[in-house]
Short mmCIF file of N, CA, C and O in Angstrom, two decimals:
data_model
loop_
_atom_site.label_atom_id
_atom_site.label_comp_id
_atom_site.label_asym_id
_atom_site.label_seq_id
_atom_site.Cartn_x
_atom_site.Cartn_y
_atom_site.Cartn_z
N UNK A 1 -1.62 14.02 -5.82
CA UNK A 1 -2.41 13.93 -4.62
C UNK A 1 -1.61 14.55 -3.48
O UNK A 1 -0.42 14.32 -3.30
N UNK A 2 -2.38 15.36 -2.72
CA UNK A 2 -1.46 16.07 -1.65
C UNK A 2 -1.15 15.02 -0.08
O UNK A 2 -2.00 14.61 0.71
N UNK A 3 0.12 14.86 -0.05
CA UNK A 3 -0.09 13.73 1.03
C UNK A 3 0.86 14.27 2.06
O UNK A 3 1.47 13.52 2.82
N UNK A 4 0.96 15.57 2.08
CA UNK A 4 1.82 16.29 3.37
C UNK A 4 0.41 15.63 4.63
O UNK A 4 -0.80 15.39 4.61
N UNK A 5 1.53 15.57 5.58
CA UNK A 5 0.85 14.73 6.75
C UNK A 5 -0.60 15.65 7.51
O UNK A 5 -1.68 15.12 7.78
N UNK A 6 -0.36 16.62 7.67
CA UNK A 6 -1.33 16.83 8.20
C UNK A 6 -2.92 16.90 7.79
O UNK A 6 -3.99 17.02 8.38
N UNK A 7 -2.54 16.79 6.69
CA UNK A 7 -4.12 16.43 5.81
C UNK A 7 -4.46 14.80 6.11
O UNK A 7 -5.60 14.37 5.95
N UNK A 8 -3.43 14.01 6.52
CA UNK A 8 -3.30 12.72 6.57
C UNK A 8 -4.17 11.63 7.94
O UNK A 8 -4.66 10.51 7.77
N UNK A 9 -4.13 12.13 8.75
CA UNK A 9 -4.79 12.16 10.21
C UNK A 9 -6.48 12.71 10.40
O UNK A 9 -6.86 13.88 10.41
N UNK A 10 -7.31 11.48 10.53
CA UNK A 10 -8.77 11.95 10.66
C UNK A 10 -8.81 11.62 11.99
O UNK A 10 -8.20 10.74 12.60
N UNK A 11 -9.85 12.68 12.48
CA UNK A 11 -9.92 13.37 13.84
C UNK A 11 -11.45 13.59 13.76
O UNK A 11 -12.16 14.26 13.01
N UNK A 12 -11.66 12.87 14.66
CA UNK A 12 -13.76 13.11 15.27
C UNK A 12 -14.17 14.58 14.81
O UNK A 12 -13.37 15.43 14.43
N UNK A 13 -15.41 14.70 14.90
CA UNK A 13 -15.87 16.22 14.59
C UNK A 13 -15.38 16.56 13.15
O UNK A 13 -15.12 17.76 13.18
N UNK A 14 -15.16 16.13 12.03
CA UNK A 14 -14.88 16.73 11.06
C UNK A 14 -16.00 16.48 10.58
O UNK A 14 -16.84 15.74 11.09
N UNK A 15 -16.13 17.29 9.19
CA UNK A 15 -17.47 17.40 8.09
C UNK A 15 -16.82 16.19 7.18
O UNK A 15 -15.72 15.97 6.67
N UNK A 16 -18.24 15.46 7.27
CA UNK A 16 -17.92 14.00 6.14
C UNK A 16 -17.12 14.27 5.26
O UNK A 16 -16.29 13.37 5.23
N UNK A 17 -16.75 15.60 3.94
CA UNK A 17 -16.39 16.12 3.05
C UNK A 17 -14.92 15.71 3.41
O UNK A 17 -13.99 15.14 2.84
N UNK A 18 -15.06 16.06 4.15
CA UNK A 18 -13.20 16.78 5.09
C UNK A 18 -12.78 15.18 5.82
O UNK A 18 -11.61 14.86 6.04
N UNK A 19 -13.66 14.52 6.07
CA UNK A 19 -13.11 13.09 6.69
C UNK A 19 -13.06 12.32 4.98
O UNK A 19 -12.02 11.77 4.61
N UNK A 20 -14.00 12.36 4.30
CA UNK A 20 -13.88 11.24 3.07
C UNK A 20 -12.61 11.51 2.73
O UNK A 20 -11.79 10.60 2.79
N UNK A 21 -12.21 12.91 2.26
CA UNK A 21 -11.17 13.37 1.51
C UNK A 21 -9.87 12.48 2.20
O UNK A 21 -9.00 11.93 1.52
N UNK A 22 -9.91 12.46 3.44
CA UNK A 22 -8.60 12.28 4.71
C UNK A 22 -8.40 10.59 4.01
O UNK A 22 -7.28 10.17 3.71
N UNK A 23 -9.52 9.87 3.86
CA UNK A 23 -9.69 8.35 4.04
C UNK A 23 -9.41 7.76 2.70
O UNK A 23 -8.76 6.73 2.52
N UNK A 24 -9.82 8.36 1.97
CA UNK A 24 -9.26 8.36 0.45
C UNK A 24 -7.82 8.42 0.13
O UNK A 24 -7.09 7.58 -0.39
N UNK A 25 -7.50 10.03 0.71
CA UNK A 25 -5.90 9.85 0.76
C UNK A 25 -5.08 8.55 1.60
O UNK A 25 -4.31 7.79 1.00
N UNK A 26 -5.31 8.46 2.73
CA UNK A 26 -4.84 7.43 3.62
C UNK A 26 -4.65 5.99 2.43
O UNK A 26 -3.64 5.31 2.27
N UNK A 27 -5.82 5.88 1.83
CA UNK A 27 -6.13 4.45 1.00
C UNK A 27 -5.05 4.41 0.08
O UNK A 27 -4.30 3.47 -0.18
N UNK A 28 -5.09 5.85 -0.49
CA UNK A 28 -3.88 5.79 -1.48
C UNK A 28 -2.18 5.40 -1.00
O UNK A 28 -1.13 5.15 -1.60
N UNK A 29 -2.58 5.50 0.28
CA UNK A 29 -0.90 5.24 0.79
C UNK A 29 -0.97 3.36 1.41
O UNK A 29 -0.23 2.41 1.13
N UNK A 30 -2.16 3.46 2.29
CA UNK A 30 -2.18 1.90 2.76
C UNK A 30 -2.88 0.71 1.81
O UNK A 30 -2.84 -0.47 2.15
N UNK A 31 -3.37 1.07 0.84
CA UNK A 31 -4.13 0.15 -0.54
C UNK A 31 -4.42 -1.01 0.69
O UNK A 31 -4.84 -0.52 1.74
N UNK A 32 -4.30 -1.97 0.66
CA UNK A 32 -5.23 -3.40 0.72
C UNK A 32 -4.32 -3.75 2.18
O UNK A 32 -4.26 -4.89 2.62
N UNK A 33 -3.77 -2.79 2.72
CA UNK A 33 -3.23 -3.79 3.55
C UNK A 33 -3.98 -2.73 5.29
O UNK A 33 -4.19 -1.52 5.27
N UNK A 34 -4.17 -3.45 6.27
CA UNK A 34 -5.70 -3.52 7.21
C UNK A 34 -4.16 -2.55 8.11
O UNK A 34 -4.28 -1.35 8.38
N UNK A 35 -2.94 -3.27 8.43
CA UNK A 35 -2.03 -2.64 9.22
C UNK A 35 -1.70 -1.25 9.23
O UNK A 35 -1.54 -0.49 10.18
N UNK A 36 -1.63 -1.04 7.84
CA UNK A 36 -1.76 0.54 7.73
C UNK A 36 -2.92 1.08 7.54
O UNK A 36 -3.26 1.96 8.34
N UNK A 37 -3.45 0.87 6.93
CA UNK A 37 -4.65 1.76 6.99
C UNK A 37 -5.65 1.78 8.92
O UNK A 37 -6.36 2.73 9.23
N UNK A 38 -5.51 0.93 9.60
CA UNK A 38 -5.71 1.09 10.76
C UNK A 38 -4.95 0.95 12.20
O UNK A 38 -5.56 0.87 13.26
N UNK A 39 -3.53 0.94 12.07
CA UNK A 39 -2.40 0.57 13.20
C UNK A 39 -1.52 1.80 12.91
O UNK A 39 -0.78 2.24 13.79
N UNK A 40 -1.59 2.33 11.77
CA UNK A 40 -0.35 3.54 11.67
C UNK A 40 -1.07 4.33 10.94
O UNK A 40 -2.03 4.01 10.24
N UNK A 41 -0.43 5.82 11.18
CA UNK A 41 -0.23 7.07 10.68
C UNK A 41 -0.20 7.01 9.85
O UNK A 41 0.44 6.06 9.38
N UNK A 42 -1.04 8.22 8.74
CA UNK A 42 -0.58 8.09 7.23
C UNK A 42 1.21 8.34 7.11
O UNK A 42 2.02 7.73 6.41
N UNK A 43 1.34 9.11 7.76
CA UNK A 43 2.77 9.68 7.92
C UNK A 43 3.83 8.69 7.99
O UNK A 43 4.80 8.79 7.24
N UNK A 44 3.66 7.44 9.12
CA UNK A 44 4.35 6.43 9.36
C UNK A 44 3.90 5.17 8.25
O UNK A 44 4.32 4.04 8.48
N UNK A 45 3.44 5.30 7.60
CA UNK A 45 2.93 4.11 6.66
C UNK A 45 3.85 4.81 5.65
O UNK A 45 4.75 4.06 5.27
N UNK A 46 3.88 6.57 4.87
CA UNK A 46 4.62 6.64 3.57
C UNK A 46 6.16 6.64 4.22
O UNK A 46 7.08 6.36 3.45
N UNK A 47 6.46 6.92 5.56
CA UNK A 47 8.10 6.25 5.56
C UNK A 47 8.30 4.80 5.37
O UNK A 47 9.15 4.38 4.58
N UNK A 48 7.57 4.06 6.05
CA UNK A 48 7.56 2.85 6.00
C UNK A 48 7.83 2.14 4.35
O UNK A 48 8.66 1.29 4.01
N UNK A 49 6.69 2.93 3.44
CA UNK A 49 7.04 2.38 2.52
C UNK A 49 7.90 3.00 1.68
O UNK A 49 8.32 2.40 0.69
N UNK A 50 8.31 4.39 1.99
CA UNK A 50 9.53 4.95 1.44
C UNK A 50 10.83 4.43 1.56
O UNK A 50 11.52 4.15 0.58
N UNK A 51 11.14 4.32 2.64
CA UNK A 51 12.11 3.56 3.18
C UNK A 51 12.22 1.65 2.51
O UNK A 51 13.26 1.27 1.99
N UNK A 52 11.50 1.09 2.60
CA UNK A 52 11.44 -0.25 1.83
C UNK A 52 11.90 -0.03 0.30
O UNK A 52 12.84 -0.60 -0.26
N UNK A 53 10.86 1.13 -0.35
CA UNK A 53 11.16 1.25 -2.13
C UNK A 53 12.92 1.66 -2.17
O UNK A 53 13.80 1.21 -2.90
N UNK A 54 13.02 2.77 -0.98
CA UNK A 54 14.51 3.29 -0.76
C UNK A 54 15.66 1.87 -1.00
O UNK A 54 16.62 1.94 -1.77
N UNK A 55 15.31 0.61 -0.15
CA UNK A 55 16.03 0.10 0.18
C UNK A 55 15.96 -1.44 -1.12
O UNK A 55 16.75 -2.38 -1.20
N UNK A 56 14.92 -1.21 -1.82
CA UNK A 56 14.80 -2.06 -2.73
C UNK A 56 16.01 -2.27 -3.83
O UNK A 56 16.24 -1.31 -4.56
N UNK A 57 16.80 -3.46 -4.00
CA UNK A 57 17.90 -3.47 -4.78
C UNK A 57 17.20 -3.65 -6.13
O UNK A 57 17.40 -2.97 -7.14
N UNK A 58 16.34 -4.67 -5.97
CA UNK A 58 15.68 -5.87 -7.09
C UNK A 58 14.63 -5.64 -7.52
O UNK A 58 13.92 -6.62 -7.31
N UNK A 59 14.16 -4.94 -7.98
CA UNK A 59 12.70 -4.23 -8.33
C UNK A 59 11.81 -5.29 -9.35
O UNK A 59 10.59 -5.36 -9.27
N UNK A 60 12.48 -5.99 -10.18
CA UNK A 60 12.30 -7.20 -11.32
C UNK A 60 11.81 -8.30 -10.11
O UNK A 60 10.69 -8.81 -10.12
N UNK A 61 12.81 -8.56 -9.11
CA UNK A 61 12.65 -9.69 -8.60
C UNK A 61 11.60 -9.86 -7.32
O UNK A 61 11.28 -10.98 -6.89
N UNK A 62 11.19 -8.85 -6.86
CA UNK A 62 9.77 -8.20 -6.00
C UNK A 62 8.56 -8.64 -6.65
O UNK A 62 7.55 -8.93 -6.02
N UNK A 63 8.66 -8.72 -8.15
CA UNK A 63 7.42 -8.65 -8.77
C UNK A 63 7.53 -10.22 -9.14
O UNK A 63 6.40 -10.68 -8.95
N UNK A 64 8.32 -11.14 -9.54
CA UNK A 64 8.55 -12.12 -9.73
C UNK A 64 8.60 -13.30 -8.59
O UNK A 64 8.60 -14.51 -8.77
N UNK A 65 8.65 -12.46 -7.19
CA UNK A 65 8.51 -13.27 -5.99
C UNK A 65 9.79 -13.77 -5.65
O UNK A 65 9.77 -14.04 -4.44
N UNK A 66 10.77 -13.99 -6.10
CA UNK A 66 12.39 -13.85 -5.80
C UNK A 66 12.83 -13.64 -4.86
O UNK A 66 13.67 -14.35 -4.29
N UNK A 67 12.09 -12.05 -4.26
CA UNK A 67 12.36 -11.01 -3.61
C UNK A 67 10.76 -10.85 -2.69
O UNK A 67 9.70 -10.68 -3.29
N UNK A 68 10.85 -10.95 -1.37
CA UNK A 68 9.69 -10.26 -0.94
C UNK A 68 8.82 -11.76 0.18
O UNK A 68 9.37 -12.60 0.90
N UNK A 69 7.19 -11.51 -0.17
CA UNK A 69 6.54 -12.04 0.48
C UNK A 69 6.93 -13.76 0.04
O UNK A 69 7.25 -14.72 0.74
N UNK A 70 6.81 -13.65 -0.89
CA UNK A 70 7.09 -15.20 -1.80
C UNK A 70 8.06 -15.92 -1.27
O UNK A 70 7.86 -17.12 -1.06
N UNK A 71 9.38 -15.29 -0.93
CA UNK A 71 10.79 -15.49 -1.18
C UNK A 71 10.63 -15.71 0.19
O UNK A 71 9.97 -15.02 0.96
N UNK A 72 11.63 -17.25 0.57
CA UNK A 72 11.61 -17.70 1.71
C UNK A 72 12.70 -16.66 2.73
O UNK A 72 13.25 -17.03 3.77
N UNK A 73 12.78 -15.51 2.19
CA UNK A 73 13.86 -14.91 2.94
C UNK A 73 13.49 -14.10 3.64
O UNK A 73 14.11 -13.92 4.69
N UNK A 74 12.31 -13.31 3.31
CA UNK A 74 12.17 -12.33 3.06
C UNK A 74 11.03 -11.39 3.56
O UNK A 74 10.90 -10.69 2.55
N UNK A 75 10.04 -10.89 4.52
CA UNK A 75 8.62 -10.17 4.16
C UNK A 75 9.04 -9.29 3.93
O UNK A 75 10.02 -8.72 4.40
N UNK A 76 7.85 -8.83 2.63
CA UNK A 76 7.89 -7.60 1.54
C UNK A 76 6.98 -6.57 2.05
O UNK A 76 5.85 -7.07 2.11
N UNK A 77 6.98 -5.69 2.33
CA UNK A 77 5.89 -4.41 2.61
C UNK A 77 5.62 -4.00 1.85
O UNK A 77 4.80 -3.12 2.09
N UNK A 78 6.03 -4.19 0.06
CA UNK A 78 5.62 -3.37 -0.73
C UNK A 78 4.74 -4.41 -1.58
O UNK A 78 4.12 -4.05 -2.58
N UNK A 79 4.73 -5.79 -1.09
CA UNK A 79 3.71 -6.22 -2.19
C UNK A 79 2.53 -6.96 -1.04
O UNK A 79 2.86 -7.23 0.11
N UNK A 80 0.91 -7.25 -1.68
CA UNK A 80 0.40 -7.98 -0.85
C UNK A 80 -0.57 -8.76 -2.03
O UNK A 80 -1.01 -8.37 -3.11
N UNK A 81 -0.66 -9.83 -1.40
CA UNK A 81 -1.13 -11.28 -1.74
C UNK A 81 -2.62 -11.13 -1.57
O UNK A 81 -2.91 -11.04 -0.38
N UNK A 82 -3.68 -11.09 -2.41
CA UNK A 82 -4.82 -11.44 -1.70
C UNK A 82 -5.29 -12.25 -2.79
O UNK A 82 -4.88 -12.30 -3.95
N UNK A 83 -6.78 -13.23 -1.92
CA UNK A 83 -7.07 -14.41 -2.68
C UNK A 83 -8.52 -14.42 -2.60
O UNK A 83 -9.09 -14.31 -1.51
N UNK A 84 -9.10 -14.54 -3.61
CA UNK A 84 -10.52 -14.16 -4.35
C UNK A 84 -10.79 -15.64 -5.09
O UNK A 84 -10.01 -16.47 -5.54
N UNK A 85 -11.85 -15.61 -5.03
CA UNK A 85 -13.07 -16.51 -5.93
C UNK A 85 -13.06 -16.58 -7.37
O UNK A 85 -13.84 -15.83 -7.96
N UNK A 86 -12.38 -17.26 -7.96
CA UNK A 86 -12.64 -17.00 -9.36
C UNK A 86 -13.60 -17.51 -10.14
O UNK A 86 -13.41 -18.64 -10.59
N UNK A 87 -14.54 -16.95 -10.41
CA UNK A 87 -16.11 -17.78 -11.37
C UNK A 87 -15.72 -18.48 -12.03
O UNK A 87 -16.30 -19.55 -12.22
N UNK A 88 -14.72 -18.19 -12.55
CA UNK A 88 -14.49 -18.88 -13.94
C UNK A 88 -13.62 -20.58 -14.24
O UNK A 88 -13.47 -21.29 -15.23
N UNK A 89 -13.35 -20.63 -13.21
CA UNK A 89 -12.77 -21.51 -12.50
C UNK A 89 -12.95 -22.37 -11.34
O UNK A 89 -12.22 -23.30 -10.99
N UNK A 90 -14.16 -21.86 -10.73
CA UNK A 90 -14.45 -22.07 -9.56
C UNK A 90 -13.91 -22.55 -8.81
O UNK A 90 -14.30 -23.63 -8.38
N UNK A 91 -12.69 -21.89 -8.31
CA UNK A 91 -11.62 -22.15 -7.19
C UNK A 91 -10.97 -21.05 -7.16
O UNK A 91 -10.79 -20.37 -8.17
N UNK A 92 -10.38 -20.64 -5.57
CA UNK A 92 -9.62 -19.94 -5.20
C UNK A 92 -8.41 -19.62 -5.45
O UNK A 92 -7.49 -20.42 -5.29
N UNK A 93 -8.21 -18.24 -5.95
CA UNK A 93 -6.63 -17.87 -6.68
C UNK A 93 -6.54 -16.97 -5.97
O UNK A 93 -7.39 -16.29 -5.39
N UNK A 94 -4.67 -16.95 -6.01
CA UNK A 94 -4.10 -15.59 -5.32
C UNK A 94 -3.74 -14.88 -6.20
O UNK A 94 -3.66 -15.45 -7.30
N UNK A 95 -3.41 -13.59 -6.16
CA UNK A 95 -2.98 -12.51 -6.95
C UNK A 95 -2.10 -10.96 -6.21
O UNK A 95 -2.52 -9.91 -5.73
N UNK A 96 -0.69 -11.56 -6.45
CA UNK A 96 0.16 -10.37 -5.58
C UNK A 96 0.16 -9.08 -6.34
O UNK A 96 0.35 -9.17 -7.55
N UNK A 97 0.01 -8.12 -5.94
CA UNK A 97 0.85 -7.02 -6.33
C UNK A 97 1.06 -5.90 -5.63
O UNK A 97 1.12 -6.12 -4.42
N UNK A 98 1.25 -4.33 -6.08
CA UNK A 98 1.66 -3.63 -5.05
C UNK A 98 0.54 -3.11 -4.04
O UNK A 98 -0.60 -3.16 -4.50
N UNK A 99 0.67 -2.61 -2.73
CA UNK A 99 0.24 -2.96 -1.66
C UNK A 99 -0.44 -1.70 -2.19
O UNK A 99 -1.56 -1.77 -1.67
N UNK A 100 -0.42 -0.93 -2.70
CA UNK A 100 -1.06 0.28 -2.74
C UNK A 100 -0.98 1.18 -4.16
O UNK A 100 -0.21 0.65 -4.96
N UNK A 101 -1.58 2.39 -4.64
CA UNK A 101 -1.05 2.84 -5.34
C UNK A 101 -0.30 4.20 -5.30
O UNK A 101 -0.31 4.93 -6.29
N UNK A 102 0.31 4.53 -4.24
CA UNK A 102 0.93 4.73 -4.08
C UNK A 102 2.87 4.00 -4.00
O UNK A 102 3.93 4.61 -4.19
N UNK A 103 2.74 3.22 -3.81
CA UNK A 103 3.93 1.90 -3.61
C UNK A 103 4.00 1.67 -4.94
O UNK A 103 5.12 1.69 -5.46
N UNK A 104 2.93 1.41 -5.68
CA UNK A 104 2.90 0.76 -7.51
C UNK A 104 3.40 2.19 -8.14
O UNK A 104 4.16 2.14 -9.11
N UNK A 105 3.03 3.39 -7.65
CA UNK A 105 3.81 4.22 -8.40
C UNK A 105 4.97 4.79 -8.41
O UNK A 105 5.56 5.22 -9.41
N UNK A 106 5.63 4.81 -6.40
CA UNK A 106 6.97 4.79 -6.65
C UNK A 106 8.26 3.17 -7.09
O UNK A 106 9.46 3.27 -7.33
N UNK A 107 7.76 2.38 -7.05
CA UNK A 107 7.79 1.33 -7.54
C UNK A 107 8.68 1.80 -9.18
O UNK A 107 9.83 1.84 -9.61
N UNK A 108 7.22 2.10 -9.66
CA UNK A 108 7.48 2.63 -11.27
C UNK A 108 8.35 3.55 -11.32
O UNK A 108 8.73 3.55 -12.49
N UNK A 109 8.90 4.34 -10.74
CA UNK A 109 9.59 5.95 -10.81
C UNK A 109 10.88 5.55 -10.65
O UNK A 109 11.79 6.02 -11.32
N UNK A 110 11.12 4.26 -9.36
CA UNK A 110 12.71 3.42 -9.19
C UNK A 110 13.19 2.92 -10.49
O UNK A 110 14.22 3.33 -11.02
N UNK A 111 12.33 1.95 -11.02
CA UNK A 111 12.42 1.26 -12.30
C UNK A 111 12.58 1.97 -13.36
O UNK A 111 13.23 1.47 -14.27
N UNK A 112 12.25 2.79 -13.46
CA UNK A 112 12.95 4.18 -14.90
C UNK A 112 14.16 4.23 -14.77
O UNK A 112 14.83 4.97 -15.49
#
């Protein structure tokens, strides 16, 4: 996916084609979380999370909650928590993982 910045930035007056494409990409960098995808730059969201995966020691322990949102130490930018309805159960569960897929794939690329 091409995520050089200037494709990254939607700007009024574009053709739906040319804005979907922009919003799609953006999604791929901010996944589920409202801060990036509407408070920052695509540009400033992939340092943001470049810089976090950069600085990640514990990659095992992020996913295990050790490390991160879970971990009383800690907020994680690379993972997010959201909590859904489960039919099957009929009660509310949470379910962490990476904030985006972008983040889940450099995530994966550290961990090799």
């Amino acid at each position: 996916m091409d995520l050089s910045t200037d494709f990254m930035e939607i700007t009024d007056g574009q053709e739906p084609s040319v804005k979907e494409g922009q919003i799609r990409r953006k999604y791929y960098l901010a996944g589920g979380s409202c801060r990036y995808m509407f408070e920052m730059t695509g540009a400033d969201v992939r340092e943001e999370l470049q810089n976090a995966i950069q600085d990640a020691s514990d990659i095992a322990g992020i996913f295990t909650g050790n490390i991160g949102s879970s971990s009383p130490e800690i907020i994680n930018c690379l993972i997010a928590t959201f909590i859904y309805k489960d039919p099957t159960m009929n009660a509310k569960t949470r379910q962490s993982m990476p904030v985006s897929t972008y983040a889940a794939r450099q995530l994966a690329l550290k961990a090799e």
